Amino acid sequence: MKKVETSVGDLVWIPANTPLMFYYPKERHEFAWRSTEKQEPTYGLIVSEKEGIFRVIVGTEEFYVQKKEVYGV
C-alpha cells in the first residue's frame, strides 16, 4: 500500500477524539498550551509543518496536531 504524502495546503482527515493542541491568544496574557478534542471527525487545512507536527485550521480555529494522528485526503 502506498503511503500518502501530505504537505502545506493539503486537507487532512482528523478522526474524532484526536488531541488538538492550542494556546490562548496574547490578549489573555497567558502562554499555556491546552488540549481539546472534537467529538466528531473533521477536516483540517495544513498551514505549516515541523518535526512530527502539523499546524491546521479547523473551521475558524487553529490547532497543532501530531502527523501520525491524521490521514491525508
PDB file of N, CA, C and O in Angstrom, residues 1 8 11 15 27 30-31 36 40-43 53 56 58 63 65 71:
ATOM      1  N   MET A   1       0.843  -1.188   0.000  1.00  0.00           N
ATOM      2  CA  MET A   1       0.000   0.000   0.000  1.00  0.00           C
ATOM      3  C   MET A   1       0.885   1.248   0.000  1.00  0.00           C
ATOM      4  O   MET A   1       1.817   1.348   0.785  1.00  0.00           O
ATOM      5  N   VAL A   8       1.896  21.362   3.175  1.00  0.00           N
ATOM      6  CA  VAL A   8       1.178  22.615   3.384  1.00  0.00           C
ATOM      7  C   VAL A   8       0.186  22.835   2.246  1.00  0.00           C
ATOM      8  O   VAL A   8       0.505  22.629   1.084  1.00  0.00           O
ATOM      9  N   LEU A  11      -5.636  19.163   2.620  1.00  0.00           N
ATOM     10  CA  LEU A  11      -6.633  18.836   3.632  1.00  0.00           C
ATOM     11  C   LEU A  11      -6.275  17.487   4.239  1.00  0.00           C
ATOM     12  O   LEU A  11      -5.828  16.586   3.539  1.00  0.00           O
ATOM     13  N   PRO A  15      -9.509  12.223  12.825  1.00  0.00           N
ATOM     14  CA  PRO A  15     -10.517  11.378  13.478  1.00  0.00           C
ATOM     15  C   PRO A  15     -11.081  12.020  14.752  1.00  0.00           C
ATOM     16  O   PRO A  15     -10.432  12.869  15.374  1.00  0.00           O
ATOM     17  N   GLU A  27      -3.954  38.331  24.031  1.00  0.00           N
ATOM     18  CA  GLU A  27      -4.806  39.214  24.833  1.00  0.00           C
ATOM     19  C   GLU A  27      -5.121  38.619  26.213  1.00  0.00           C
ATOM     20  O   GLU A  27      -5.453  39.331  27.137  1.00  0.00           O
ATOM     21  N   GLU A  30      -1.675  34.863  28.856  1.00  0.00           N
ATOM     22  CA  GLU A  30      -1.273  33.541  29.330  1.00  0.00           C
ATOM     23  C   GLU A  30      -0.561  32.844  28.188  1.00  0.00           C
ATOM     24  O   GLU A  30      -0.997  32.925  27.056  1.00  0.00           O
ATOM     25  N   PHE A  31       0.511  32.176  28.489  1.00  0.00           N
ATOM     26  CA  PHE A  31       1.117  31.316  27.477  1.00  0.00           C
ATOM     27  C   PHE A  31       1.082  29.912  28.038  1.00  0.00           C
ATOM     28  O   PHE A  31       2.007  29.463  28.696  1.00  0.00           O
ATOM     29  N   THR A  36      -7.598  19.962  23.401  1.00  0.00           N
ATOM     30  CA  THR A  36      -9.036  19.767  23.244  1.00  0.00           C
ATOM     31  C   THR A  36      -9.233  18.634  22.253  1.00  0.00           C
ATOM     32  O   THR A  36      -8.284  18.182  21.627  1.00  0.00           O
ATOM     33  N   GLU A  40     -16.623  14.901  16.839  1.00  0.00           N
ATOM     34  CA  GLU A  40     -16.898  14.353  15.521  1.00  0.00           C
ATOM     35  C   GLU A  40     -15.625  14.413  14.678  1.00  0.00           C
ATOM     36  O   GLU A  40     -14.818  15.316  14.853  1.00  0.00           O
ATOM     37  N   PRO A  41     -15.441  13.475  13.748  1.00  0.00           N
ATOM     38  CA  PRO A  41     -14.300  13.587  12.840  1.00  0.00           C
ATOM     39  C   PRO A  41     -14.442  14.848  11.991  1.00  0.00           C
ATOM     40  O   PRO A  41     -15.555  15.328  11.759  1.00  0.00           O
ATOM     41  N   THR A  42     -13.324  15.387  11.554  1.00  0.00           N
ATOM     42  CA  THR A  42     -13.361  16.638  10.803  1.00  0.00           C
ATOM     43  C   THR A  42     -12.196  16.709   9.827  1.00  0.00           C
ATOM     44  O   THR A  42     -11.310  15.858   9.838  1.00  0.00           O
ATOM     45  N   TYR A  43     -12.204  17.725   8.999  1.00  0.00           N
ATOM     46  CA  TYR A  43     -11.083  18.002   8.105  1.00  0.00           C
ATOM     47  C   TYR A  43     -10.305  19.190   8.649  1.00  0.00           C
ATOM     48  O   TYR A  43     -10.871  20.060   9.284  1.00  0.00           O
ATOM     49  N   ILE A  53       4.749  17.469  13.568  1.00  0.00           N
ATOM     50  CA  ILE A  53       3.549  18.229  13.942  1.00  0.00           C
ATOM     51  C   ILE A  53       3.067  19.073  12.769  1.00  0.00           C
ATOM     52  O   ILE A  53       3.847  19.705  12.072  1.00  0.00           O
ATOM     53  N   VAL A  56      -2.844  23.180  11.787  1.00  0.00           N
ATOM     54  CA  VAL A  56      -4.011  23.060  10.912  1.00  0.00           C
ATOM     55  C   VAL A  56      -5.087  24.064  11.300  1.00  0.00           C
ATOM     56  O   VAL A  56      -5.167  24.493  12.449  1.00  0.00           O
ATOM     57  N   VAL A  58      -9.096  24.344  11.487  1.00  0.00           N
ATOM     58  CA  VAL A  58     -10.345  23.583  11.516  1.00  0.00           C
ATOM     59  C   VAL A  58     -11.449  24.601  11.727  1.00  0.00           C
ATOM     60  O   VAL A  58     -11.566  25.180  12.808  1.00  0.00           O
ATOM     61  N   PHE A  63      -5.073  24.824  15.297  1.00  0.00           N
ATOM     62  CA  PHE A  63      -4.592  23.826  16.238  1.00  0.00           C
ATOM     63  C   PHE A  63      -3.273  23.234  15.759  1.00  0.00           C
ATOM     64  O   PHE A  63      -2.917  23.343  14.583  1.00  0.00           O
ATOM     65  N   VAL A  65      -1.434  19.431  15.660  1.00  0.00           N
ATOM     66  CA  VAL A  65      -1.784  18.021  15.770  1.00  0.00           C
ATOM     67  C   VAL A  65      -0.596  17.193  15.295  1.00  0.00           C
ATOM     68  O   VAL A  65       0.126  17.595  14.386  1.00  0.00           O
ATOM     69  N   TYR A  71      -4.908  11.680   8.638  1.00  0.00           N
ATOM     70  CA  TYR A  71      -4.864  10.918   7.390  1.00  0.00           C
ATOM     71  C   TYR A  71      -4.900  11.893   6.223  1.00  0.00           C
ATOM     72  O   TYR A  71      -5.697  12.823   6.220  1.00  0.00           O
TER      73      TYR A  71
END
